[in-house]
mmCIF file of C-alpha atoms and ligand atoms in Angstrom:
data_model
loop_
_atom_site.group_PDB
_atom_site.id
_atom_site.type_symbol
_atom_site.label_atom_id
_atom_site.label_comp_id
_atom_site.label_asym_id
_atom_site.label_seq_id
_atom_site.Cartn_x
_atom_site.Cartn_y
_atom_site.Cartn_z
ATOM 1 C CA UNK A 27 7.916 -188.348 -252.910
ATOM 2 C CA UNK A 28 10.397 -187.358 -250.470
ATOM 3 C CA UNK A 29 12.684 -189.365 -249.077
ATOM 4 C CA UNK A 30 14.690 -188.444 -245.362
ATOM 5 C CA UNK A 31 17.400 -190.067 -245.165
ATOM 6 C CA UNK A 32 19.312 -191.065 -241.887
ATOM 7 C CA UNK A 33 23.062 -192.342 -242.122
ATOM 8 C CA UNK A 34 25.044 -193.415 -238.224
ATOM 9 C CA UNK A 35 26.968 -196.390 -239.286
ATOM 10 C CA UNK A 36 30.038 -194.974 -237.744
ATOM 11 C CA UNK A 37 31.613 -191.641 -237.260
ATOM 12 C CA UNK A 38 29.329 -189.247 -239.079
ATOM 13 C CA UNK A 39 26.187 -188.288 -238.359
ATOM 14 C CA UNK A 40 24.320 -187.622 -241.869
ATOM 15 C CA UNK A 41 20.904 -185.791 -243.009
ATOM 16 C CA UNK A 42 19.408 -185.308 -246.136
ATOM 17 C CA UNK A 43 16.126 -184.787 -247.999
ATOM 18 C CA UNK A 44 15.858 -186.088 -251.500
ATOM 19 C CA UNK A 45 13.077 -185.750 -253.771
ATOM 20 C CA UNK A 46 12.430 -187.990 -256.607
ATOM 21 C CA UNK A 47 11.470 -185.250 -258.995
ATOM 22 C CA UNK A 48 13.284 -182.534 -257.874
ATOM 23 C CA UNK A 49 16.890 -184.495 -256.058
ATOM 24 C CA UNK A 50 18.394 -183.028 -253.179
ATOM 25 C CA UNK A 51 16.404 -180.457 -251.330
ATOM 26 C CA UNK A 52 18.776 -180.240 -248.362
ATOM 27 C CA UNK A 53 21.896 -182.083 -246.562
ATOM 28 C CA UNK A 54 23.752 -181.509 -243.269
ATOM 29 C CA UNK A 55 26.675 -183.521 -241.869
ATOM 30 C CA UNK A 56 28.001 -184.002 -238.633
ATOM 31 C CA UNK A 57 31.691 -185.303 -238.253
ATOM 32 C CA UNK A 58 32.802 -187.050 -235.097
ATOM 33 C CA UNK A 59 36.440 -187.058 -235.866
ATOM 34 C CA UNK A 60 37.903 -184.713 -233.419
ATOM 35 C CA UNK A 61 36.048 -187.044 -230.780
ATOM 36 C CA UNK A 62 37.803 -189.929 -232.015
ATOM 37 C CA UNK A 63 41.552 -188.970 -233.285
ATOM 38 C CA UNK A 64 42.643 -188.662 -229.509
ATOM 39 C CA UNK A 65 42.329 -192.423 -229.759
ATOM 40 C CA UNK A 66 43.700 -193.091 -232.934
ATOM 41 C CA UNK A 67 40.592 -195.030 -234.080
ATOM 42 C CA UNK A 68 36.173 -194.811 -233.892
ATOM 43 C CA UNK A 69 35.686 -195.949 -229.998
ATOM 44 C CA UNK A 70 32.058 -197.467 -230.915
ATOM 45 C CA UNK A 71 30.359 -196.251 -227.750
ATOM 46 C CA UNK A 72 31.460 -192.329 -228.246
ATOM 47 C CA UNK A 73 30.185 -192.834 -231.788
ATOM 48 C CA UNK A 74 26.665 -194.417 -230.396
ATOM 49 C CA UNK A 75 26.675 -191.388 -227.985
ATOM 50 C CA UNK A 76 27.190 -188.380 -229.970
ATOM 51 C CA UNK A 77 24.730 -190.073 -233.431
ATOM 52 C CA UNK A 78 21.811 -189.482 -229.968
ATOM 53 C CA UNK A 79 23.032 -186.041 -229.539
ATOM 54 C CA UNK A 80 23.205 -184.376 -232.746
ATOM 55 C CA UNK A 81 20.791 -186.310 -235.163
ATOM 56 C CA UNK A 82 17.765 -184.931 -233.913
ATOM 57 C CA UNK A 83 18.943 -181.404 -234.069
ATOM 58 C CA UNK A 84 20.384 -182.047 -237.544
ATOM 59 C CA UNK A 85 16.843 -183.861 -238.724
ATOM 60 C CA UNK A 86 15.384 -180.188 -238.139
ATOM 61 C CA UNK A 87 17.582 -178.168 -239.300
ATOM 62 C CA UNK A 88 17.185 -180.105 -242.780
ATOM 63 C CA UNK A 89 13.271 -180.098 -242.498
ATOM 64 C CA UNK A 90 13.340 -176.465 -241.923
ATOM 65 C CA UNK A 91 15.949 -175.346 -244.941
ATOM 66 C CA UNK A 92 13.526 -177.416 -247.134
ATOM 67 C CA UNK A 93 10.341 -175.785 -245.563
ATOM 68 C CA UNK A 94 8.535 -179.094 -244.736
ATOM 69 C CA UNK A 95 6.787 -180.642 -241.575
ATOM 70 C CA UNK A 96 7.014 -183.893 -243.243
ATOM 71 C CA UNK A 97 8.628 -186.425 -245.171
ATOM 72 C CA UNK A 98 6.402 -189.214 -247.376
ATOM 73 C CA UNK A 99 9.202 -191.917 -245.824
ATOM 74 C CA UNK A 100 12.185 -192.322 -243.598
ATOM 75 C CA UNK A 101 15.826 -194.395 -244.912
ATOM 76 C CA UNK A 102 18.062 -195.077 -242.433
ATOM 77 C CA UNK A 103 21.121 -197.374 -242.630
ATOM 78 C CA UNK A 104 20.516 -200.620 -241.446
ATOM 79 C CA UNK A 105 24.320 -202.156 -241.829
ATOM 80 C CA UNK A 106 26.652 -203.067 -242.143
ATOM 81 C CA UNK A 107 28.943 -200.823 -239.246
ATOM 82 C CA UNK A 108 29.070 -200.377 -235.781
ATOM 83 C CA UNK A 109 25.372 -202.233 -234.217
ATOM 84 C CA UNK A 110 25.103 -199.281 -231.686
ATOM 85 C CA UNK A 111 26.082 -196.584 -233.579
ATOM 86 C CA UNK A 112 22.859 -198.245 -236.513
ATOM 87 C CA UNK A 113 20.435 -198.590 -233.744
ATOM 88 C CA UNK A 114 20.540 -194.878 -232.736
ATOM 89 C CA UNK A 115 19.357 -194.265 -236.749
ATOM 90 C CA UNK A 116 17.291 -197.391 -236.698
ATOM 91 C CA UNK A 117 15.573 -196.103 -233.874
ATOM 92 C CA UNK A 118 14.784 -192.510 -234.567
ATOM 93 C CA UNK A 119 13.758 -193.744 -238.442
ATOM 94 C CA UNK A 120 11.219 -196.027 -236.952
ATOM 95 C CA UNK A 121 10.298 -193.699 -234.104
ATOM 96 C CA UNK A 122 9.384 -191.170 -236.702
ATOM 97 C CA UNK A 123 7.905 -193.520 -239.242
ATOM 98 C CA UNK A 124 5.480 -193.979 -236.146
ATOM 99 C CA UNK A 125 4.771 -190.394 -235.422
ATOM 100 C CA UNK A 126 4.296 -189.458 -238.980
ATOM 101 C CA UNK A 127 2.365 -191.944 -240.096
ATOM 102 C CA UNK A 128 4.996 -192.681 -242.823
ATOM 103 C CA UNK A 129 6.820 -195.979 -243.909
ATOM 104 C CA UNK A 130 10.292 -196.916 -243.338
ATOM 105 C CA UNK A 131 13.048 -198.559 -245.728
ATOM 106 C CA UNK A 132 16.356 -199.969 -243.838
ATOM 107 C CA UNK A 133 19.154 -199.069 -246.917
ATOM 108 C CA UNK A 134 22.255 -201.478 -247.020
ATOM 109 C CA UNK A 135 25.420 -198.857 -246.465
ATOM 110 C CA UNK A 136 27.163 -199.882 -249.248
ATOM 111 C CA UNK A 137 24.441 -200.088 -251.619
ATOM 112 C CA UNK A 138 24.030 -195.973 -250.344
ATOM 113 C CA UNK A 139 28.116 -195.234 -251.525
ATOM 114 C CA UNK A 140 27.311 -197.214 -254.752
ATOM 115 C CA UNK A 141 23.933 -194.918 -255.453
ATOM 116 C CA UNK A 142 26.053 -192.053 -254.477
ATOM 117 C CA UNK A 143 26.264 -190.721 -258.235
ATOM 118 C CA UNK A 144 22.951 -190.726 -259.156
ATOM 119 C CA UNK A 145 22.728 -187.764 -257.242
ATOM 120 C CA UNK A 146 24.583 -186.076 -260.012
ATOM 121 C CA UNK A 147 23.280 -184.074 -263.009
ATOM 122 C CA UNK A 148 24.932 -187.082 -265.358
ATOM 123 C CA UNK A 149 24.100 -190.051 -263.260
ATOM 124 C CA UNK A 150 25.856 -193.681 -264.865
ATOM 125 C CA UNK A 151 23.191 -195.774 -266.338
ATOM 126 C CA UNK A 152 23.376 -199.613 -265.282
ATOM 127 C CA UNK A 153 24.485 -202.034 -265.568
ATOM 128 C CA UNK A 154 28.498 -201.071 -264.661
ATOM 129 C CA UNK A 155 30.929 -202.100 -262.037
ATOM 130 C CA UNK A 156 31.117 -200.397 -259.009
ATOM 131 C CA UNK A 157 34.516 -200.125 -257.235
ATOM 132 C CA UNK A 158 33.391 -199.960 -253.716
ATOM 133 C CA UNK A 159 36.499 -198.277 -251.590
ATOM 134 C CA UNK A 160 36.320 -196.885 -248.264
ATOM 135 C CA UNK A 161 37.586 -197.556 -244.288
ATOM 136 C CA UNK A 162 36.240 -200.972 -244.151
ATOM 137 C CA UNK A 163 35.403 -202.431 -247.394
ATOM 138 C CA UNK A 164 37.617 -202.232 -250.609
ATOM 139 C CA UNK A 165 35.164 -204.292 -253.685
ATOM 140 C CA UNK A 166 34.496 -204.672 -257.382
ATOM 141 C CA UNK A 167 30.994 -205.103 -257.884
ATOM 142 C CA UNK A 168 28.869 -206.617 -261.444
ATOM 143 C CA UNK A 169 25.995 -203.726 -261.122
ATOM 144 C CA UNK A 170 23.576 -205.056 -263.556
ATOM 145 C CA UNK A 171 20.654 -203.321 -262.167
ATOM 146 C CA UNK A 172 19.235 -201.998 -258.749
ATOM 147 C CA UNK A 173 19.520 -204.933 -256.436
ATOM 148 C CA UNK A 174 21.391 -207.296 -258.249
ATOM 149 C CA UNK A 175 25.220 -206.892 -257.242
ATOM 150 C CA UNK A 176 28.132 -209.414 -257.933
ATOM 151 C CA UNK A 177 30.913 -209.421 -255.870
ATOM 152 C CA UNK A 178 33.746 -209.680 -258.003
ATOM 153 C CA UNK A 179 36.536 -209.312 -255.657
ATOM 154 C CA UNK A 180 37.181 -208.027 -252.319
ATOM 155 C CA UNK A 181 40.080 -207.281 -250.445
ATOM 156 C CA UNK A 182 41.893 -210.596 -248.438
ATOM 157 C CA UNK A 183 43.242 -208.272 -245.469
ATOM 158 C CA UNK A 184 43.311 -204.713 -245.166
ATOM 159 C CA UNK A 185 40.663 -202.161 -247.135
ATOM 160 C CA UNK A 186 42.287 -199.953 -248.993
ATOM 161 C CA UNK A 187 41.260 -196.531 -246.361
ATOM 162 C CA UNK A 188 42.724 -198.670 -243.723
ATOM 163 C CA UNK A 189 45.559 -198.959 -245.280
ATOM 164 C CA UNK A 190 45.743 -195.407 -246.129
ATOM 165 C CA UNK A 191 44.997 -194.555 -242.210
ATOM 166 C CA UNK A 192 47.645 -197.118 -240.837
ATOM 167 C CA UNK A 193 50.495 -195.742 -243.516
ATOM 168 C CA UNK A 194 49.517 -191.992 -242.764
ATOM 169 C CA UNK A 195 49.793 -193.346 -239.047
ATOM 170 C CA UNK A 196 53.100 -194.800 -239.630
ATOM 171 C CA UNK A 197 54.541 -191.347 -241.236
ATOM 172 C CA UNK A 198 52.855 -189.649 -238.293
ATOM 173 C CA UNK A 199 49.776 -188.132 -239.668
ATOM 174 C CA UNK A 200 46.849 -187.806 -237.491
ATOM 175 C CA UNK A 201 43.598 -189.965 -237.822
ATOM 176 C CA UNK A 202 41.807 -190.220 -240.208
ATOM 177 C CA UNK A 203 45.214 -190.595 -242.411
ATOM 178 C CA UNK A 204 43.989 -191.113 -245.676
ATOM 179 C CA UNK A 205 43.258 -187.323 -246.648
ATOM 180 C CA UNK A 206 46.198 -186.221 -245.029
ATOM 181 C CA UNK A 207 48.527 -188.928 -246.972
ATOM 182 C CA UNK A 208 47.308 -187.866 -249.700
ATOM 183 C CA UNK A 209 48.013 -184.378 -249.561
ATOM 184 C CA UNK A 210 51.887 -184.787 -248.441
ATOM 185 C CA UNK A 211 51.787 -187.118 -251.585
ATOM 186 C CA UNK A 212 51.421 -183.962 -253.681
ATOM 187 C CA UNK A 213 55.095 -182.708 -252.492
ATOM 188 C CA UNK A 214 56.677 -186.101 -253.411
ATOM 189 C CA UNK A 215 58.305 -187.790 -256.073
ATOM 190 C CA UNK A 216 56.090 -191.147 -256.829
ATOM 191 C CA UNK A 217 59.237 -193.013 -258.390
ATOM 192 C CA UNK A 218 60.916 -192.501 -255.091
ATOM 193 C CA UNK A 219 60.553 -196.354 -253.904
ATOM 194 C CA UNK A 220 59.502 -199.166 -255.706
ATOM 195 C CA UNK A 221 56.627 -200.759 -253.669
ATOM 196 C CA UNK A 222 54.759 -203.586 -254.578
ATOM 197 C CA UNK A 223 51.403 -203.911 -256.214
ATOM 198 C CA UNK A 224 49.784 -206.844 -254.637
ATOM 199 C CA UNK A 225 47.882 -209.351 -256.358
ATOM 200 C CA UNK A 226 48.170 -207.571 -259.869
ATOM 201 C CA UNK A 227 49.391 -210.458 -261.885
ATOM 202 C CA UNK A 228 46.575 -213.077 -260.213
ATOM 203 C CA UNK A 229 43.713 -214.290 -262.079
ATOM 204 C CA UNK A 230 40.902 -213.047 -259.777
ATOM 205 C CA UNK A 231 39.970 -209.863 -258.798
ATOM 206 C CA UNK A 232 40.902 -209.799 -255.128
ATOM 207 C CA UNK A 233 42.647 -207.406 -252.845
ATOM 208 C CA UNK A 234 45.281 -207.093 -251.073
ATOM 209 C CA UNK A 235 46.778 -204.664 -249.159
ATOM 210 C CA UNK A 236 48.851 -205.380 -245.981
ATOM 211 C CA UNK A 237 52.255 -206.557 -248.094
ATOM 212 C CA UNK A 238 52.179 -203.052 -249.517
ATOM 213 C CA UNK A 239 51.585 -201.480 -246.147
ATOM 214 C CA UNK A 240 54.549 -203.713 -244.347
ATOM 215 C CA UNK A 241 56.689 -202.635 -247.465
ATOM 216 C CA UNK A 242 56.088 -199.025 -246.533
ATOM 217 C CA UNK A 243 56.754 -199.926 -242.754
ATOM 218 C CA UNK A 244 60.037 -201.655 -243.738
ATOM 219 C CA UNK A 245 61.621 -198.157 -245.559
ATOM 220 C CA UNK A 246 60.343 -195.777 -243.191
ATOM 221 C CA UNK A 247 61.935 -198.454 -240.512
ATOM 222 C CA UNK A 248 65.217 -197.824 -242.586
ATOM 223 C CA UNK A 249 64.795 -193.982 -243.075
ATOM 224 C CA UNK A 250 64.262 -193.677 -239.440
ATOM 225 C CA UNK A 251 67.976 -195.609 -239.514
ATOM 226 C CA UNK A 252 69.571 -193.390 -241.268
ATOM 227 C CA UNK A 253 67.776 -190.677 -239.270
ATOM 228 C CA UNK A 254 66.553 -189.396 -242.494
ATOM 229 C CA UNK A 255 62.778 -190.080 -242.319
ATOM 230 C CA UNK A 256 61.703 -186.090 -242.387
ATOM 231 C CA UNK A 257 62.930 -185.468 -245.986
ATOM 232 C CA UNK A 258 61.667 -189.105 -246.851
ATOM 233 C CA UNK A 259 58.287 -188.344 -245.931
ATOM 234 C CA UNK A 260 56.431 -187.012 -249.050
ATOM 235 C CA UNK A 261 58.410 -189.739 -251.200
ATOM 236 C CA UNK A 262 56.999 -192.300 -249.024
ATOM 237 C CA UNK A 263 53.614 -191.348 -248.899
ATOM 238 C CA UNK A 264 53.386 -190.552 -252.615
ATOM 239 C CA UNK A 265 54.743 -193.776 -253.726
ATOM 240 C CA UNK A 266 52.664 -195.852 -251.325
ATOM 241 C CA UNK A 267 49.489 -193.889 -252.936
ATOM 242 C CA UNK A 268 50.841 -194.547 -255.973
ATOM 243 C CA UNK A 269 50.885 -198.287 -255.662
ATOM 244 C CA UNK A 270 48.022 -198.178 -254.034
ATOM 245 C CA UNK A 271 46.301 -196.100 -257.189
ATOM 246 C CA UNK A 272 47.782 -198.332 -259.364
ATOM 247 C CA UNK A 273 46.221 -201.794 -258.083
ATOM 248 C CA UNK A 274 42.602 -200.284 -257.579
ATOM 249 C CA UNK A 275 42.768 -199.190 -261.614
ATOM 250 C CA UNK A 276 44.573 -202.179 -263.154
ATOM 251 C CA UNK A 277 41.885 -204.348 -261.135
ATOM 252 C CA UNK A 278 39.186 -202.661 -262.065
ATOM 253 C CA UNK A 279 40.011 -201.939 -265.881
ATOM 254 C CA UNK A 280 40.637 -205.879 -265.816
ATOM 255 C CA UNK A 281 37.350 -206.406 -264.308
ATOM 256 C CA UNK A 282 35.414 -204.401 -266.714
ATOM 257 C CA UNK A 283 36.640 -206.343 -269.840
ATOM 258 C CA UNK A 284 36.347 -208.983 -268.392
ATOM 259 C CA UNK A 285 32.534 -208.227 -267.759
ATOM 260 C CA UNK A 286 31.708 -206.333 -271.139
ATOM 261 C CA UNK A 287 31.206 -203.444 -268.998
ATOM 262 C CA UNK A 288 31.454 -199.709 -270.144
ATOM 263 C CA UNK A 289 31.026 -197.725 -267.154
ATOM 264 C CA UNK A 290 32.446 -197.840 -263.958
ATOM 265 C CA UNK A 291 31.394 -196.089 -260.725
ATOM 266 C CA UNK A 292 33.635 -195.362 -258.029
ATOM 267 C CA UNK A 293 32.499 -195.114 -254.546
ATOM 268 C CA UNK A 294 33.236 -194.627 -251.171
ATOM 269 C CA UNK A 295 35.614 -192.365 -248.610
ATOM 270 C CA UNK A 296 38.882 -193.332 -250.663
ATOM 271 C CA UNK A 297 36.918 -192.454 -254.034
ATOM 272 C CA UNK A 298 37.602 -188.769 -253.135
ATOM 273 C CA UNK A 299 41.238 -189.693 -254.134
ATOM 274 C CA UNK A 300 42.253 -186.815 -256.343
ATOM 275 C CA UNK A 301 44.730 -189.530 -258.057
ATOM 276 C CA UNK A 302 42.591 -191.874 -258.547
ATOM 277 C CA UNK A 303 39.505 -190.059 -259.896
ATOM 278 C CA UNK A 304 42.408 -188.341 -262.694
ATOM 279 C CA UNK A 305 43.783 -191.578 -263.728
ATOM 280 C CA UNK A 306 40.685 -193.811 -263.836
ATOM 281 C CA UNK A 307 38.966 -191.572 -266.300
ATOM 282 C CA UNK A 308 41.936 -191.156 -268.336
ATOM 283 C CA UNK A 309 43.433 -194.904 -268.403
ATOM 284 C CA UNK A 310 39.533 -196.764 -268.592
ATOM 285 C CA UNK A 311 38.489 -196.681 -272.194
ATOM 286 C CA UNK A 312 34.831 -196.141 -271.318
ATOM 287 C CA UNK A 313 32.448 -193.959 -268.638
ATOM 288 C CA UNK A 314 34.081 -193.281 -265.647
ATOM 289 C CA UNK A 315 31.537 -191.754 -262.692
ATOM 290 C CA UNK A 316 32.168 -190.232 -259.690
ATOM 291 C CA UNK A 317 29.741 -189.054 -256.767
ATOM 292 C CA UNK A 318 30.945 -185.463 -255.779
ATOM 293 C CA UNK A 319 33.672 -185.206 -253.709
ATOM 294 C CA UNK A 320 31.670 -184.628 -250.273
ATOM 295 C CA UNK A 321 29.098 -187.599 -251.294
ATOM 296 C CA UNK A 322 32.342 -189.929 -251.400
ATOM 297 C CA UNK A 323 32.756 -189.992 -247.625
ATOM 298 C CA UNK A 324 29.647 -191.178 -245.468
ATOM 299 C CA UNK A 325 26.925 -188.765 -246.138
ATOM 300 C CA UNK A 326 22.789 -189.128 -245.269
ATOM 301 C CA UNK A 327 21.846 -187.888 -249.331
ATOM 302 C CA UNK A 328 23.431 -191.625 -250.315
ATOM 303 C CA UNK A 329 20.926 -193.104 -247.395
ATOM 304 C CA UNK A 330 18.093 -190.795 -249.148
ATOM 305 C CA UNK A 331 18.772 -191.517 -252.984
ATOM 306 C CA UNK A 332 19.084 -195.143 -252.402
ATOM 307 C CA UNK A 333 15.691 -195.622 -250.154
ATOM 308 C CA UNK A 334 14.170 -193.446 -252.767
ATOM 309 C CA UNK A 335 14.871 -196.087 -255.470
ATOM 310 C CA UNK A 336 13.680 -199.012 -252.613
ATOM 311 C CA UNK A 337 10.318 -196.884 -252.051
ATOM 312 C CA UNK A 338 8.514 -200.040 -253.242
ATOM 313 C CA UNK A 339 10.563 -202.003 -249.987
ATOM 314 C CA UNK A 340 8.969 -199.475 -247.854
ATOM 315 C CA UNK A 341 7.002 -200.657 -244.297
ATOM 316 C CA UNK A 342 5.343 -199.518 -242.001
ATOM 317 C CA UNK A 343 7.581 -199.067 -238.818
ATOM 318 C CA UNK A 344 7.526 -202.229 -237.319
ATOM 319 C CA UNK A 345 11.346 -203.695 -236.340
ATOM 320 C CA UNK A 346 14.241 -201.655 -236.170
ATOM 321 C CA UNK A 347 17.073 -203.159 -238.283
ATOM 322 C CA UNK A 348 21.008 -203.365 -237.626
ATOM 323 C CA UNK A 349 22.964 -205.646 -238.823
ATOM 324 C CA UNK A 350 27.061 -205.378 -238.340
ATOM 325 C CA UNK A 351 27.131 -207.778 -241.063
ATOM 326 C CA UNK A 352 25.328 -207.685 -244.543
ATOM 327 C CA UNK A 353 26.014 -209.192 -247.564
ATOM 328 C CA UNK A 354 25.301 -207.031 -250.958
ATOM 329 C CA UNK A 355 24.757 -209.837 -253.009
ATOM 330 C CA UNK A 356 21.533 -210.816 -250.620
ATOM 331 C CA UNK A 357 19.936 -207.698 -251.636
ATOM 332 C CA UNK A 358 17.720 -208.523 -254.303
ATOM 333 C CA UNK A 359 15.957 -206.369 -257.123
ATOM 334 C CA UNK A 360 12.633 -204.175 -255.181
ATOM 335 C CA UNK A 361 9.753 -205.799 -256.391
ATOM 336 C CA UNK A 362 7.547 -203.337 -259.033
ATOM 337 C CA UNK A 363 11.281 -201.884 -260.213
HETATM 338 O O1 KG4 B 16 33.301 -194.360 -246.874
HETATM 339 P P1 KG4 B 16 33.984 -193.778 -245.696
HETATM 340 O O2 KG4 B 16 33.685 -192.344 -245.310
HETATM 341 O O3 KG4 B 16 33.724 -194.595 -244.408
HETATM 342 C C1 KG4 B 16 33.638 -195.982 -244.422
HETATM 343 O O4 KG4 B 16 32.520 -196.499 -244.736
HETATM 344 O O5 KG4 B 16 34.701 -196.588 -244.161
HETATM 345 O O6 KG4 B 16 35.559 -193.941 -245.969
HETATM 346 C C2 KG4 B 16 36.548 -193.481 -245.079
HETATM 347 C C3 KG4 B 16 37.925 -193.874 -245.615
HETATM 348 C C4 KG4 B 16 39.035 -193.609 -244.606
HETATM 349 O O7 KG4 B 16 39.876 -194.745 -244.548
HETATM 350 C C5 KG4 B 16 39.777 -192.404 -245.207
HETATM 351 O O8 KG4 B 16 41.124 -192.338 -244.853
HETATM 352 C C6 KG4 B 16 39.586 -192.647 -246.687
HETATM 353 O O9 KG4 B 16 38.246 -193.103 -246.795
HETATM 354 N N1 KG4 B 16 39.769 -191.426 -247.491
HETATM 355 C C7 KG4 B 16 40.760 -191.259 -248.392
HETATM 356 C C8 KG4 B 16 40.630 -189.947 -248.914
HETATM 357 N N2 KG4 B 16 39.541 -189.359 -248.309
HETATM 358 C C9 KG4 B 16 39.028 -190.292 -247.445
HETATM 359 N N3 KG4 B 16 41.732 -192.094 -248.802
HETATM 360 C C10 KG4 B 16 42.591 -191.643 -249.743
HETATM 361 N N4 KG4 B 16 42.521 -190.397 -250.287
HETATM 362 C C11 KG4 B 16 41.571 -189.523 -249.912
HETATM 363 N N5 KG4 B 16 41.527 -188.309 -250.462
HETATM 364 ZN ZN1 ZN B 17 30.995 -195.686 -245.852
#
């Protein structure tokens, strides 16, 4: 079978074809960032906009580097993210589902980021905990099979990418800040502050990630004081990512244990943290798995893979799903799996 899969949550526009016997037969991505940074932030209607102007084109150009007229079905995300920017997918999915005669399977977003890997060569096998990290979600997650997800912890306040993108903000790095932050971290010394790493000595497996952000506000506050904030820079952004690297690993190497789990899976834009990838495989006793670095951010391949392993959810078009809110845990195991 293959699967087309549609991603417009937010600010990219992604495309892919996947086939479940031969994986990924094509991919394009279309990033709205430039359209966005002038206003520090994703203006929802802009986004909503340009997903109507380039997924169309981008649906071709994938059908025609795979040399097919035809998928067997359509995935589009369904939600969570922005409800205008999912109806533009949910529409075209169901649109085409109509003219092709082929069913349709609304995928959960987050469920795509935590299928991500098993577009790999080695994908994890379940069950394993899935730290979920990107712009709006930051999660530990008891995988035990397709469809049955535990939230173990999420964050109280800030996800973790925000918190990148407001500290690169506040060191005067463009939007999105997270990549950017993390490259000036490479020219700083990580010992440079001490910064705190919230909510590491609680029970639970929560987030939290605003304390740490004010923390950084406070020194570079100071620096700017002592009119010394340019050479302060790198030090500040590599011990924020630092602490930042820290909690994620401690709290999900605690939540492992404490689950009898032996792989984990991390997911999501800030899973293309070079830091983090390095240290999680080397401090976690067990598997550690990674989608590819491109398949970390939002990308249409983790919309394909994941509707591919929900074929047996597949409709006929009928309603066109978007939900800004979704819970994971509602999900449920696909009936036949
Ligand atoms: O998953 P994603 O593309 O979109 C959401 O669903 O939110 O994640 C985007 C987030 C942004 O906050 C971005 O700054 C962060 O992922 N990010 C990173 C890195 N690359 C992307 N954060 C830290 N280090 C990176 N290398
Ligand atoms: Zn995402």
């Amino acid at each position: 079978m293959i699967v087309l899969g549609l991603e417009t949550s937010c600010d990219e526009t992604g495309v892919a074809l996947y086939d479940t016997e031969n994986g990924l037969l094509a991919e394009a991505l279309h990033s709205q960032v430039d359209l966005h940074a002038v206003y520090g932030g994703v203006v929802p209607e802009i986004a909503s906009r340009d997903h109507i102007r380039m997924l169309l084109p981008l649906i071709q150009q994938v059908m025609s580097e795979a040399g097919i007229d035809k998928p067997d079905a359509i995935a589009y995300t369904a939600g969570p993210g922005l409800v205008g920017a999912l109806m533009v997918g949910g529409g075209m999915a169901n649109g085409l589902g109509l003219a092709w005669d082929c069913p349709v399977i609304p995928v959960h977003h987050m469920e795509g980021h935590l299928l991500a890997p098993m577009l790999e060569d080695e994908p994890p096998e379940f069950p394993f905990l899935a730290l979920l990290v990107s712009g709006g979600h930051s999660m530990l997650i008891a995988v035990a099979t397709l469809g049955d997800y535990r939230v173990l912890g999420s964050t109280l306040d800030d996800a973790v990418g925000e918190a990148f993108d407001k500290t690169a903000k506040l060191l005067g790095l463009g939007y999105p800040g997270g990549p950017a932050l993390a490259a000036l971290a490479e020219h700083g010394d990580d010992t440079a502050y001490q910064l705190p790493r919230p909510m590491l000595n609680k029970p639970n497996f929560d987030f939290s990630f605003s304390g740490l952000k004010t923390a950084v506000m406070l020194e570079v506050r100071k620096a700017e004081a002592d009119g010394c904030l340019a050479e302060r820079r790198a030090d500040l952004a590599a011990s924020f990512q630092r602490a930042a690297v820290d909690t994620l690993i401690a709290k999900s190497i605690k939540a492992a244990r404490a689950e009898g789990l032996e792989r984990i899976v991390v997911a999501g834009g800030v899973g293309a943290n070079k830091l983090l990838r390095k240290e999680m495989a080397e401090r976690f006793e067990g598997e550690v798995y990674y989608p590819r670095l491109a398949f970390c951010t939002d990308n249409g391949a983790m919309i394909a893979v994941a509707g591919a392993l929900r074929l047996a959810e597949a409709d006929v078009a009928s309603e066109i799903k978007a939900q800004a809110r979704w819970s994971l845990e509602t999900l449920g195991v696909p009936s036949g799996t």
